[in-house]
Tab-separated table of C-alpha atoms in Angstrom:
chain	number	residue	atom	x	y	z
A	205	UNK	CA	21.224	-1.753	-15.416
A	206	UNK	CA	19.097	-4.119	-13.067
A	207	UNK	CA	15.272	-3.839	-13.630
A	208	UNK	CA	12.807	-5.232	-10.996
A	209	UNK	CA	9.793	-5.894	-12.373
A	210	UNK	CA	6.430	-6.296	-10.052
A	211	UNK	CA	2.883	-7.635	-11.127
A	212	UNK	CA	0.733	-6.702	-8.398
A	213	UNK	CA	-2.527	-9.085	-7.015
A	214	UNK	CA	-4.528	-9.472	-3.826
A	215	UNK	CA	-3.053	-13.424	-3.257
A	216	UNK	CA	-0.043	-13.548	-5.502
A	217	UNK	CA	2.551	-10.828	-6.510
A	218	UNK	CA	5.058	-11.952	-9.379
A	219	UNK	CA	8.473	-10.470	-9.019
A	220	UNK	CA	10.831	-10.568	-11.538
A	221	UNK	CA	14.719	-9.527	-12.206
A	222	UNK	CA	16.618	-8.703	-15.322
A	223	UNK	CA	19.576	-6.835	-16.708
A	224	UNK	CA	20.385	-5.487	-19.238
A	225	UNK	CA	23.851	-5.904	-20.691
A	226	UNK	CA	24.094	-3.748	-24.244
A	227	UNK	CA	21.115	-4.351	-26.252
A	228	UNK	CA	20.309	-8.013	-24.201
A	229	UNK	CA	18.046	-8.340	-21.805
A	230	UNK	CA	19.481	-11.210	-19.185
A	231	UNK	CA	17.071	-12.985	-16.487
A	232	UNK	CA	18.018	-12.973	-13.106
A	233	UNK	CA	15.494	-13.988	-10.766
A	234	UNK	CA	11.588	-14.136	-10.554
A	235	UNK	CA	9.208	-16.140	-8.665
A	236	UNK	CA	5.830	-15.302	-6.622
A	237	UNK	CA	4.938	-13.451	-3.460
A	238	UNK	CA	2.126	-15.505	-2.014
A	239	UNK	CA	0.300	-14.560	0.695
A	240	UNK	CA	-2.265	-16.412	3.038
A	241	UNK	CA	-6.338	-15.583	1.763
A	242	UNK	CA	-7.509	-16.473	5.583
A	243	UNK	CA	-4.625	-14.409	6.772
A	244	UNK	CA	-5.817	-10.382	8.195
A	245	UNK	CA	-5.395	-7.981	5.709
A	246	UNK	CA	-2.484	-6.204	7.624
A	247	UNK	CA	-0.574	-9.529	8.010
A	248	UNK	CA	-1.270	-10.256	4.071
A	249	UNK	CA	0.375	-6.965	3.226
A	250	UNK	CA	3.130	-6.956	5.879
A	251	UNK	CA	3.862	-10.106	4.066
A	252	UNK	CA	4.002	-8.468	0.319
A	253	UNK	CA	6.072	-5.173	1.943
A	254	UNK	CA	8.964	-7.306	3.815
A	255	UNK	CA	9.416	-9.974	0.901
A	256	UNK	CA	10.134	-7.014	-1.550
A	257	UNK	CA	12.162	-5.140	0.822
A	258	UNK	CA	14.149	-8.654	0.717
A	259	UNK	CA	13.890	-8.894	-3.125
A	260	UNK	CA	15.397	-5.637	-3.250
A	261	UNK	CA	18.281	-6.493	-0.374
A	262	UNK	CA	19.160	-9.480	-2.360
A	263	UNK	CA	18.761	-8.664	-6.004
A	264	UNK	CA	19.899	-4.820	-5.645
A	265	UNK	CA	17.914	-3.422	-8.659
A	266	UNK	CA	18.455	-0.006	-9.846
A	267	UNK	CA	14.840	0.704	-11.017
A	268	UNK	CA	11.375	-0.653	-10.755
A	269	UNK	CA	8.487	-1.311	-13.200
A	270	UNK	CA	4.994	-2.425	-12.078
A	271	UNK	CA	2.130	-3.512	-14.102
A	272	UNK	CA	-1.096	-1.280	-14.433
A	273	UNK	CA	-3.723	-2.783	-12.279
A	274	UNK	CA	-7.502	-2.786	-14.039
A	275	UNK	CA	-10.848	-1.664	-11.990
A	276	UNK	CA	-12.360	-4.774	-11.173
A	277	UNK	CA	-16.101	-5.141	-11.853
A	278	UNK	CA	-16.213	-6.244	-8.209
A	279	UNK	CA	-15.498	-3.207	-6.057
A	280	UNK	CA	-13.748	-5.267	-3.212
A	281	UNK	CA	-11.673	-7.359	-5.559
A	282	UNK	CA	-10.619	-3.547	-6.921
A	283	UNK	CA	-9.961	-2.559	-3.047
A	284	UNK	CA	-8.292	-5.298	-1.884
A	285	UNK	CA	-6.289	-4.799	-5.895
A	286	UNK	CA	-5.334	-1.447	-4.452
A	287	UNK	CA	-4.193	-2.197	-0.982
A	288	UNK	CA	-1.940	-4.976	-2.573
A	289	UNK	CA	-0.647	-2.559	-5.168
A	290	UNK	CA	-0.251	0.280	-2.643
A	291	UNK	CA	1.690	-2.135	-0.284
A	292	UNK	CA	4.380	-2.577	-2.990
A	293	UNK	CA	5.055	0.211	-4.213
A	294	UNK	CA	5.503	2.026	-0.605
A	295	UNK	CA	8.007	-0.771	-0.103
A	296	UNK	CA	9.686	-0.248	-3.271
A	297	UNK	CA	10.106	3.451	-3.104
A	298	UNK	CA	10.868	3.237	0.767
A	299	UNK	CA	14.177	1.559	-1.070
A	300	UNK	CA	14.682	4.319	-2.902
A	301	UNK	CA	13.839	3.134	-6.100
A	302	UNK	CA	12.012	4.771	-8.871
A	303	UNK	CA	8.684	2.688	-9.873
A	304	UNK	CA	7.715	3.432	-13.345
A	305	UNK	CA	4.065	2.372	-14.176
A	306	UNK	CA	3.101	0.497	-17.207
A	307	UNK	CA	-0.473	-0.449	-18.247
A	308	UNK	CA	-0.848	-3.938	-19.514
A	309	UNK	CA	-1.819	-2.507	-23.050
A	310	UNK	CA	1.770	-1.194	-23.297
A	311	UNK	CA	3.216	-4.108	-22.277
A	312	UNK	CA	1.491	-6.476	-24.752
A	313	UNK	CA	2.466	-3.320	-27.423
A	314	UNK	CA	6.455	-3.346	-26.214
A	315	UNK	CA	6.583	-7.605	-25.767
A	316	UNK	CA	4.485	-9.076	-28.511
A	317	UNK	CA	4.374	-5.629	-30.738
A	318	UNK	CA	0.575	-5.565	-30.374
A	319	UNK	CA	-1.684	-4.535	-27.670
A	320	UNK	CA	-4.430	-7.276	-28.505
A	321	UNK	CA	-2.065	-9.713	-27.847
A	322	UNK	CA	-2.999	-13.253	-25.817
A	323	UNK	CA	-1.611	-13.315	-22.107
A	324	UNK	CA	0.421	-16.756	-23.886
A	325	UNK	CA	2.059	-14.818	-25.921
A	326	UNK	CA	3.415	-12.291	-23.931
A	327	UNK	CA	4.824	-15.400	-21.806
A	328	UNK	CA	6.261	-16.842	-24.915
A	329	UNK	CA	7.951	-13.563	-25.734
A	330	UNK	CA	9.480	-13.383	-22.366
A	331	UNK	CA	10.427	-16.961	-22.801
A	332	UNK	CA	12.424	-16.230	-25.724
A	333	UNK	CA	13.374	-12.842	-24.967
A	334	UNK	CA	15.422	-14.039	-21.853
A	335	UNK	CA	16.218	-17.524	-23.057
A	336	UNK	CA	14.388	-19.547	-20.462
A	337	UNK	CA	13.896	-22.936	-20.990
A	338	UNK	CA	11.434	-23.959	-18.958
A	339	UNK	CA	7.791	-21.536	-18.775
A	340	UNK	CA	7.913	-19.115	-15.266
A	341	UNK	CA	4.354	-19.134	-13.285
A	342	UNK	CA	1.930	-16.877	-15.120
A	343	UNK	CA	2.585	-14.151	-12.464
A	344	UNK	CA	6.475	-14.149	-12.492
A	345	UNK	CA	6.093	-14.408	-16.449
A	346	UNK	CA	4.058	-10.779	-15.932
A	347	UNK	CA	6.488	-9.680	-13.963
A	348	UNK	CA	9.389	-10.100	-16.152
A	349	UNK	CA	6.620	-8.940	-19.307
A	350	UNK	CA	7.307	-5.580	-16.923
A	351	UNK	CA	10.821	-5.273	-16.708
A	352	UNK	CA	11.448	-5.892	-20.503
A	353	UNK	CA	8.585	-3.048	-21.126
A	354	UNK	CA	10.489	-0.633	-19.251
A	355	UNK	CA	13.966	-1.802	-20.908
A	356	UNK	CA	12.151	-1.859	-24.228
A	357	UNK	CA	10.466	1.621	-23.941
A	358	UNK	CA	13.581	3.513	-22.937
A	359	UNK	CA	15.690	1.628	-25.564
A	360	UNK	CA	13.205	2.777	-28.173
A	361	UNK	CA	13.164	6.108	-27.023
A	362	UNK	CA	16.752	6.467	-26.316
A	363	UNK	CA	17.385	5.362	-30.508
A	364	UNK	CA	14.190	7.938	-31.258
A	365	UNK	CA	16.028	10.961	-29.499
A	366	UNK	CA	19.339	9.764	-30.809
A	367	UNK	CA	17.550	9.515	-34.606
A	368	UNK	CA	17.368	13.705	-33.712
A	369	UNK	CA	19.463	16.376	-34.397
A	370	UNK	CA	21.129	19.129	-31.573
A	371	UNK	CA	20.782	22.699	-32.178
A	372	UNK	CA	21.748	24.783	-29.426
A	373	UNK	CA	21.540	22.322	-26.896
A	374	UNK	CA	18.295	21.551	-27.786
A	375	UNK	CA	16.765	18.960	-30.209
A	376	UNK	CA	14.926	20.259	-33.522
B	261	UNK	CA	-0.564	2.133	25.889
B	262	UNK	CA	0.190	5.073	23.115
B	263	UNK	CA	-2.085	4.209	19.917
B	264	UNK	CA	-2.119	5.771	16.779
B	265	UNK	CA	-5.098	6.258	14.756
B	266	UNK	CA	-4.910	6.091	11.031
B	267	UNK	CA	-7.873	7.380	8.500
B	268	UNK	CA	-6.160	6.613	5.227
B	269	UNK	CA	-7.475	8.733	2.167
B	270	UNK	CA	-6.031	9.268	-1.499
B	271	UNK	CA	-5.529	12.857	-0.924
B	272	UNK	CA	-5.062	13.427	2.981
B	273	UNK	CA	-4.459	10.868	5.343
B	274	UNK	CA	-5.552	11.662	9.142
B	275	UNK	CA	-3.149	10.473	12.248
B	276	UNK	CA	-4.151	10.742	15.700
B	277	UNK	CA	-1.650	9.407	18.670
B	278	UNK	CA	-3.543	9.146	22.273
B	279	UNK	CA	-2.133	7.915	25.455
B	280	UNK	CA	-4.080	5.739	27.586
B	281	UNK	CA	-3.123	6.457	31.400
B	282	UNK	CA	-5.697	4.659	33.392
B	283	UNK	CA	-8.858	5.294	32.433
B	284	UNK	CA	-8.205	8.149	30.774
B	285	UNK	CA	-7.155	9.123	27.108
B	286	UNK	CA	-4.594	11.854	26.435
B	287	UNK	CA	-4.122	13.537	23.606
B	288	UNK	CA	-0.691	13.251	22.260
B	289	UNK	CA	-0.438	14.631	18.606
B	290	UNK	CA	-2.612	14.824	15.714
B	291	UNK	CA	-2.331	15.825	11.677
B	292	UNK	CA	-2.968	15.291	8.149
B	293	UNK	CA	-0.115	13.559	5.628
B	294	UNK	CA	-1.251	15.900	2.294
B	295	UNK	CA	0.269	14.927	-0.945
B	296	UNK	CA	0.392	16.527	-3.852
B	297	UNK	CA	-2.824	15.735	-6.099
B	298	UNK	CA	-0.665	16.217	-9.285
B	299	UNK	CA	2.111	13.694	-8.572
B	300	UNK	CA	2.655	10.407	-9.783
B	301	UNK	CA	1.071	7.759	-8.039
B	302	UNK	CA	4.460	6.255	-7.139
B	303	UNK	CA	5.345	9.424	-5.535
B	304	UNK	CA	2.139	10.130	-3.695
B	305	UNK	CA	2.517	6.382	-1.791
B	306	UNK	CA	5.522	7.231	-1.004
B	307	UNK	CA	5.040	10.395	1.173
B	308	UNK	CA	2.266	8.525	2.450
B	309	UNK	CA	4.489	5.736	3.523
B	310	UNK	CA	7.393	7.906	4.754
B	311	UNK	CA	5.473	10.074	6.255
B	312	UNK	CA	4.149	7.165	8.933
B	313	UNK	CA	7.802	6.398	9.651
B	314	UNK	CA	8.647	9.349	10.365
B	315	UNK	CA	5.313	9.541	12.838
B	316	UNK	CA	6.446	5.981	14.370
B	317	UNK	CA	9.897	7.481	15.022
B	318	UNK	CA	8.538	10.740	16.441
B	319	UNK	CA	5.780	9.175	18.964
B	320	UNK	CA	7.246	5.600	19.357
B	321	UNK	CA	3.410	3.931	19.590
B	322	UNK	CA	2.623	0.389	20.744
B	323	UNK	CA	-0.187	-0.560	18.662
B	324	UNK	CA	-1.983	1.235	15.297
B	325	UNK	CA	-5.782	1.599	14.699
B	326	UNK	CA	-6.558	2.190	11.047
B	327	UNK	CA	-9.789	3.053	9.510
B	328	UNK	CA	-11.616	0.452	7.363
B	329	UNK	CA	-12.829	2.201	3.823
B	330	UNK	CA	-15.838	2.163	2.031
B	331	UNK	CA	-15.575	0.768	-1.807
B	332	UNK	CA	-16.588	3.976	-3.453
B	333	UNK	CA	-19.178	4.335	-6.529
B	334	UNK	CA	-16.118	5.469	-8.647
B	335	UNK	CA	-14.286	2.552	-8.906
B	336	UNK	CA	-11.051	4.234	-10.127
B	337	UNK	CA	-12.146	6.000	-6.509
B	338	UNK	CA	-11.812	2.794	-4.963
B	339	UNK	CA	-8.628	1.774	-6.540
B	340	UNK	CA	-6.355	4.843	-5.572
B	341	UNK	CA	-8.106	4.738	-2.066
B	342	UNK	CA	-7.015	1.304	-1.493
B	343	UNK	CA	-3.494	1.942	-2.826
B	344	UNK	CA	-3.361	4.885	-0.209
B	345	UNK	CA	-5.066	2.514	2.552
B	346	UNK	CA	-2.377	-0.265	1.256
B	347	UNK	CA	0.894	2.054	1.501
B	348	UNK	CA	-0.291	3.193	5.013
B	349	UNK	CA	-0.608	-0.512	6.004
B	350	UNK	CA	2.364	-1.406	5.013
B	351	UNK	CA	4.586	1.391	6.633
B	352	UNK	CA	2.986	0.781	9.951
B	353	UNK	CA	3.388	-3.021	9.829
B	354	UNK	CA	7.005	-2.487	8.574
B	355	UNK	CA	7.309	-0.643	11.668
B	356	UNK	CA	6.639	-3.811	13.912
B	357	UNK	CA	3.044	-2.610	14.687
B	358	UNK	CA	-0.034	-4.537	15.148
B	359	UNK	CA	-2.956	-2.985	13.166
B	360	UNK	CA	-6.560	-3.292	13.927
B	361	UNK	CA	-9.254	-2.237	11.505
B	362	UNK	CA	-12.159	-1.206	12.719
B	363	UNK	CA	-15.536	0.341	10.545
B	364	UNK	CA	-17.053	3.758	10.347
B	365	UNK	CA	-19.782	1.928	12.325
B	366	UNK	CA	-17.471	0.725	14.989
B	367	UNK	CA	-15.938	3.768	15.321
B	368	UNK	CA	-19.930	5.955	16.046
B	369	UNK	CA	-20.809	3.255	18.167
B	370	UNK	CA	-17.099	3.323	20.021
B	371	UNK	CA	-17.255	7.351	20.376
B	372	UNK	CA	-20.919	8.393	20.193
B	373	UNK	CA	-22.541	5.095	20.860
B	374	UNK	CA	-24.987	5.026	18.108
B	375	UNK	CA	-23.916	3.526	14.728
B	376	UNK	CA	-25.782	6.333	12.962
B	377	UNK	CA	-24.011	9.083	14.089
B	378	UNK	CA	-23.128	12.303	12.252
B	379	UNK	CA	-19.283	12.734	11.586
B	380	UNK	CA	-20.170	16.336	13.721
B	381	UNK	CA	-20.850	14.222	16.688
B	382	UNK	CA	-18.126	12.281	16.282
B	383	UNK	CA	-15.940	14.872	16.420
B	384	UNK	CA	-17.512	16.636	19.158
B	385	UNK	CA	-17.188	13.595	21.153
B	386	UNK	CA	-13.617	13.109	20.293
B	387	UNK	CA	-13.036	16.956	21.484
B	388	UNK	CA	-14.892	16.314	24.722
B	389	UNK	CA	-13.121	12.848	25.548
B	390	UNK	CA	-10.117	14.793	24.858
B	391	UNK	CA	-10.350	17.300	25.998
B	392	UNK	CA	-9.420	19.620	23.223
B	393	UNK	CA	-10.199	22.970	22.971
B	394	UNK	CA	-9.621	23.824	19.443
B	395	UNK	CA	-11.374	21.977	16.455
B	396	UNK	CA	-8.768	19.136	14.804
B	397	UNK	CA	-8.767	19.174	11.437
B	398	UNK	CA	-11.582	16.732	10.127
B	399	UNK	CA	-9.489	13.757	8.978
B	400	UNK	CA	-7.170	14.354	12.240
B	401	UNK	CA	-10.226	13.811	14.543
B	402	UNK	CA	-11.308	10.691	12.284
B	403	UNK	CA	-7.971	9.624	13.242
B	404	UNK	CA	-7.938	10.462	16.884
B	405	UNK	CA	-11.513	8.807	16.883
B	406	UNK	CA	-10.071	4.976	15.412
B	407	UNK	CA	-7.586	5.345	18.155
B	408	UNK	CA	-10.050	6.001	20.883
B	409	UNK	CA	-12.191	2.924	19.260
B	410	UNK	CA	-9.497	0.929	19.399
B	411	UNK	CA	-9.057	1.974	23.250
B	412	UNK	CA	-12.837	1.738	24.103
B	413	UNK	CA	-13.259	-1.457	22.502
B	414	UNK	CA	-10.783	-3.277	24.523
B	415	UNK	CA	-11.153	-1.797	27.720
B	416	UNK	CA	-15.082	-2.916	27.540
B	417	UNK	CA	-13.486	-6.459	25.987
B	418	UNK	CA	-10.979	-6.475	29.202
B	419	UNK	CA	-14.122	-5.242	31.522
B	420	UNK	CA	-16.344	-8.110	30.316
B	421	UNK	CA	-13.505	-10.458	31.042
B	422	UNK	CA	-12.922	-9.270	34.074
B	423	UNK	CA	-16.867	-10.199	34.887
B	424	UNK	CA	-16.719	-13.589	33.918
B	425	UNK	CA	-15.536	-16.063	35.981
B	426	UNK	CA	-12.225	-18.363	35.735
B	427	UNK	CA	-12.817	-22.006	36.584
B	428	UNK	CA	-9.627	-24.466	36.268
B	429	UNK	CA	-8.093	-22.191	34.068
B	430	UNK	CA	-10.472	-21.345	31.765
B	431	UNK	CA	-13.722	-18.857	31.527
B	432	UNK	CA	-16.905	-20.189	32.669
């Protein structure tokens, strides 16, 4: 199972790859999406659409994750938020791939085990979670914070609805 | 020149495609991509997204005209507006198509000629200019009426070149 996780902003997108091999979570890829701030908006998110459609050609992930965005006190910042987000996710599920949507409370919850957590931790979880030696960028860090949360979530509740009995066909 | 208008919205997005054969515009096609209020986000950009393909493929336009969006008083408003606006962006640039953005204030002074125009008069005008003798649906006109900007704008732009004069190459 390949997991592509995406951490959506207005001037840099994180991307990040993992699999996950038994219980292990492996790291693949991540990096940043950058995009020019004097650039037109259209050209900014023509640039976010095509480098995930090439993220996706050369990393061939089976599902997607993408991080919550917050409203922004600033109501352009939360527009411009929005276009960026919207921009990704068209151009993940134009490649057919289920995006599942995680808030960053969750993720702090699923990495670190508490949803107060410090933005370090999280990237010192994913640091040891995946083995990396050297720190990613903040944003590819979220990013791969986004594909454990997914891997994480459905592990938990895959052991949760394996904890219960069948009936019937149904759990009781 | 075939241009098609875009008036992006969370819950219906408005397309318009026009033909411009000399002076005249001709109305080509016109409609509203609805999606479902109750789907996932995910989901919802998607339609949005494929949805414009499919347009593109159908009516095979040179250029796109998109509406620019207000930031809303509800900034979760704002948020799933620009996600929309961002998904339509994307699928159109994706598509090899320039996009131009032009305000509700371009677009009344474009059509009607006043910046303070009613939406009414803005689709009356686009009816008249048109010539259309049924009613489009309201975010199909809004549509039809960024393409005709988009048209209007230039052809004054290419008019007021045209009055200027060229002097070793350059405009004087």
């Amino acid at each position: 199972m390949r997991i592509l996780g995406i951490d959506p902003g207005s001037r840099t997108t994180g991307f990040g790859v993992i699999d996950i091999v038994g219980k292990d979570s492996v790291y693949i890829a991540s990096g940043c999406i950058r995009t020019p701030p004097n650039a037109a908006l259209p050209r900014r998110l023509h640039i976010i659409a095509e480098d995930i459609f090439e993220i996706v050609k050369r990393y061939q992930p089976q599902v997607a994750a993408i991080e919550q965005v917050f409203v922004n006190v600033n109501p352009s910042s939360t527009l411009m938020l929005g276009q960026a987000r919207g921009a990704a996710i068209a151009a993940l599920t134009l490649n057919g791939l289920s995006v599942f949507e995680y808030s960053a409370l969750q993720v702090k919850q699923a990495v670190v085990g508490k949803g107060k957590a410090a933005k370090q931790q999280v990237q010192h979880m994913v640091m040891q979670m995946l083995k990396l030696s050297e720190k990613p960028q903040a944003d590819a860090a979220d990013a791969l914070a986004v594909a454990l949360t997914h891997h994480l979530r459905n592990h938990l509740m895959m052991k949760n609805l394996g904890a219960r009995k069948v009936k019937g066909g149904r759990f009781v």
